[in-house]
């Protein structure tokens, strides 16, 4: 994801990124507010952010990204210390050169690889309506937004047990869940790929059976279709 409030700089950055084969630009933004609004509904590995912007600084944006890796690209050197305090992957000063951008991308790829290696746990600890609980990945089938409080999520296990997860976002869950075993399918639901029986253009039929004895069918929205197809085919 790219963010720079100056359109010429954003266009140039996007052009450079498109010359790096291992990099795909998910989306480019020239407004921090729009960036943050849409980021929750997009799947991306890391961001390249400008720092000085009128609505909100890149440093503030980074603080709101819940641990997503960030590369800062700015005309100002004096933010470097603050940027690395935020655990930035790299700090590039403008004008950006392709070779320097490639170095930053390689650092990000290395960081993401190490993070994936460390994520070998088969469970997470969560807060539920009944206290702290251990949630094993292989038991988890489906998570949806609670009907009573959107900050909470309702998790269903393969054995039919239901847990209310307190005050947790889908972004936080997807950081902790195994990347290629779970996928968000719309704004309000994510699913274990083991639960998928068949799917069409906009619907997923699962092996979860509801009270009527029929399999649960879920909506596959346009915003998440690409990621779902990528994971289910891999």
XYZ file of C-alpha atoms in Angstrom:
234
model
C 0.000 0.000 0.000
C 1.291 3.455 -0.892
C 0.484 6.800 0.738
C 1.715 10.224 -0.336
C -0.401 13.378 -0.335
C 1.406 14.806 -3.391
C 0.053 13.185 -6.551
C 3.232 13.575 -8.675
C 5.296 11.902 -5.937
C 2.707 9.151 -5.517
C 2.592 8.493 -9.258
C 6.397 8.315 -9.414
C 6.562 5.959 -6.408
C 3.942 3.676 -7.941
C 5.887 3.630 -11.216
C 9.078 2.597 -9.365
C 7.227 -0.112 -7.428
C 5.878 -1.572 -10.658
C 9.476 -2.116 -11.790
C 10.170 -4.450 -8.849
C 8.935 -7.951 -9.886
C 8.350 -9.310 -6.370
C 6.226 -6.315 -5.409
C 2.525 -5.755 -6.122
C 0.875 -2.423 -5.350
C -2.491 -3.213 -3.786
C -3.628 0.423 -3.808
C -2.179 3.947 -3.750
C -3.674 6.802 -1.691
C -3.097 10.546 -1.471
C -5.141 10.999 1.718
C -4.236 9.499 5.133
C -7.898 9.576 6.180
C -9.054 7.593 3.139
C -6.051 5.275 3.503
C -6.986 4.354 7.093
C -10.650 4.003 6.220
C -9.965 1.516 3.418
C -6.965 -0.296 4.950
C -9.209 -2.385 7.211
C -10.855 -3.935 4.142
C -7.704 -4.598 2.118
C -5.091 -7.340 2.389
C -1.505 -6.115 2.242
C 1.889 -7.012 3.717
C 3.467 -3.607 4.284
C 3.123 0.102 3.497
C 5.305 2.812 2.030
C 4.293 6.092 3.684
C 5.148 9.750 3.288
C 5.522 11.591 6.617
C 4.561 15.255 6.272
C 0.925 15.395 5.135
C -1.761 17.994 5.939
C -4.484 15.743 7.408
C -2.291 13.407 9.470
C 1.402 12.560 9.519
C 2.761 9.243 8.309
C 4.051 8.621 11.831
C 0.504 8.902 13.177
C -0.791 6.610 10.436
C 1.878 4.027 11.282
C 0.763 4.050 14.911
C -2.753 3.074 13.812
C -1.760 0.159 11.576
C -1.662 -2.455 14.348
C 1.843 -3.709 13.706
C 1.903 -3.720 9.896
C 5.506 -3.150 8.666
C 6.184 0.334 7.339
C 8.778 1.899 5.065
C 8.874 5.696 5.283
C 9.658 7.723 2.158
C 10.087 11.433 2.853
C 12.001 14.540 1.839
C 12.989 15.172 5.469
C 15.852 13.450 7.295
C 15.003 14.704 10.781
C 12.132 12.227 11.312
C 14.404 9.187 11.066
C 14.873 8.667 14.815
C 11.159 8.869 15.484
C 10.460 6.555 12.557
C 12.790 3.839 13.820
C 11.288 4.203 17.301
C 8.122 2.974 15.592
C 10.073 -0.070 14.316
C 10.060 1.110 10.707
C 11.586 -1.380 8.272
C 13.449 1.371 6.434
C 13.614 5.145 5.914
C 14.131 6.470 2.392
C 14.772 10.123 1.604
C 13.415 11.700 -1.554
C 14.117 11.857 -4.433
C 13.662 8.083 -4.384
C 15.937 5.981 -6.557
C 14.921 2.554 -7.804
C 17.993 0.824 -6.317
C 17.314 2.321 -2.879
C 13.644 1.340 -3.039
C 14.637 -2.222 -3.975
C 16.825 -2.385 -0.851
C 13.879 -1.315 1.309
C 11.580 -3.878 -0.324
C 14.106 -6.652 0.303
C 14.282 -5.636 3.972
C 10.496 -5.829 4.171
C 10.440 -9.271 2.515
C 13.098 -10.537 4.939
C 11.165 -9.134 7.898
C 7.924 -10.770 6.753
C 9.709 -14.105 6.235
C 11.129 -14.059 9.769
C 7.758 -13.115 11.208
C 6.118 -16.057 9.426
C 8.762 -18.471 10.761
C 8.128 -17.252 14.309
C 4.389 -17.745 13.985
C 4.481 -21.497 14.662
C 1.989 -21.602 17.538
C -1.145 -23.663 17.024
C -3.320 -21.523 19.285
C -3.981 -17.998 20.509
C -5.120 -16.728 23.884
C -8.278 -14.626 23.709
C -10.593 -12.787 26.071
C -14.124 -14.199 25.985
C -17.380 -13.461 27.774
C -16.384 -16.275 30.162
C -12.809 -15.107 30.809
C -9.506 -15.931 29.117
C -9.496 -18.942 26.790
C -7.093 -20.834 24.548
C -8.361 -21.038 20.979
C -6.756 -23.832 18.924
C -6.550 -23.088 15.209
C -7.526 -26.607 14.125
C -10.784 -26.380 16.134
C -11.806 -22.981 14.799
C -14.203 -22.996 11.865
C -15.786 -19.549 11.587
C -15.815 -16.077 13.147
C -18.428 -13.353 12.664
C -19.110 -9.906 14.093
C -21.382 -10.039 17.130
C -24.967 -8.889 16.509
C -25.076 -7.142 19.894
C -21.682 -5.369 19.928
C -19.602 -4.923 16.764
C -16.411 -4.753 18.848
C -16.964 -8.405 19.809
C -16.712 -11.450 17.553
C -18.511 -14.793 17.749
C -16.311 -17.822 17.097
C -17.749 -21.212 16.172
C -15.717 -24.396 16.612
C -15.968 -27.598 14.570
C -17.629 -29.381 17.498
C -20.427 -26.777 17.564
C -19.158 -24.855 20.601
C -19.559 -21.075 20.394
C -17.329 -18.457 22.029
C -17.828 -14.691 22.245
C -14.440 -13.015 21.732
C -14.378 -9.681 23.535
C -13.234 -6.423 21.953
C -11.055 -7.794 19.149
C -10.791 -6.716 15.508
C -10.565 -8.886 12.415
C -7.203 -7.234 11.666
C -5.858 -8.410 15.033
C -7.213 -11.931 14.503
C -5.729 -12.208 11.021
C -2.299 -11.253 12.350
C -2.464 -14.179 14.797
C -4.218 -16.799 12.656
C -2.239 -18.928 10.139
C -2.297 -16.888 6.923
C -3.179 -19.674 4.473
C -5.674 -21.475 6.705
C -8.092 -18.606 7.334
C -9.561 -15.878 5.159
C -11.872 -12.932 5.617
C -14.755 -13.254 3.154
C -16.766 -10.090 3.833
C -16.874 -7.190 6.281
C -18.447 -9.256 9.039
C -17.062 -12.797 8.629
C -13.901 -14.846 8.318
C -13.683 -18.578 7.783
C -11.370 -21.553 8.075
C -10.663 -22.804 4.553
C -11.238 -26.323 5.894
C -14.915 -25.402 6.217
C -15.345 -24.626 2.509
C -17.262 -27.256 0.566
C -18.121 -25.435 -2.659
C -18.189 -21.811 -3.744
C -19.604 -19.724 -6.544
C -18.998 -16.163 -7.705
C -20.516 -14.631 -4.560
C -21.402 -17.488 -2.187
C -19.585 -20.084 -0.085
C -21.290 -23.297 0.993
C -19.693 -24.718 4.142
C -19.599 -27.974 6.079
C -21.088 -26.091 9.057
C -24.627 -27.318 9.658
C -27.167 -24.951 11.196
C -30.283 -25.776 13.228
C -32.343 -26.602 10.126
C -29.845 -29.317 9.196
C -28.772 -27.408 6.100
C -25.180 -26.294 5.449
C -24.411 -22.687 6.351
C -24.005 -20.472 3.286
C -21.928 -17.295 3.460
C -21.528 -14.275 1.211
C -18.211 -13.831 -0.608
C -17.922 -10.088 -1.209
C -16.075 -8.481 -4.103
C -13.521 -6.769 -1.828
C -12.245 -10.106 -0.451
C -12.729 -12.359 -3.486
C -9.210 -12.030 -4.857
C -7.582 -13.004 -1.562
C -10.006 -15.918 -1.074
C -9.344 -17.327 -4.548
C -5.609 -16.978 -4.022
C -5.668 -18.848 -0.713
C -8.156 -21.543 -1.692
C -6.167 -22.398 -4.821
C -2.827 -22.472 -3.018
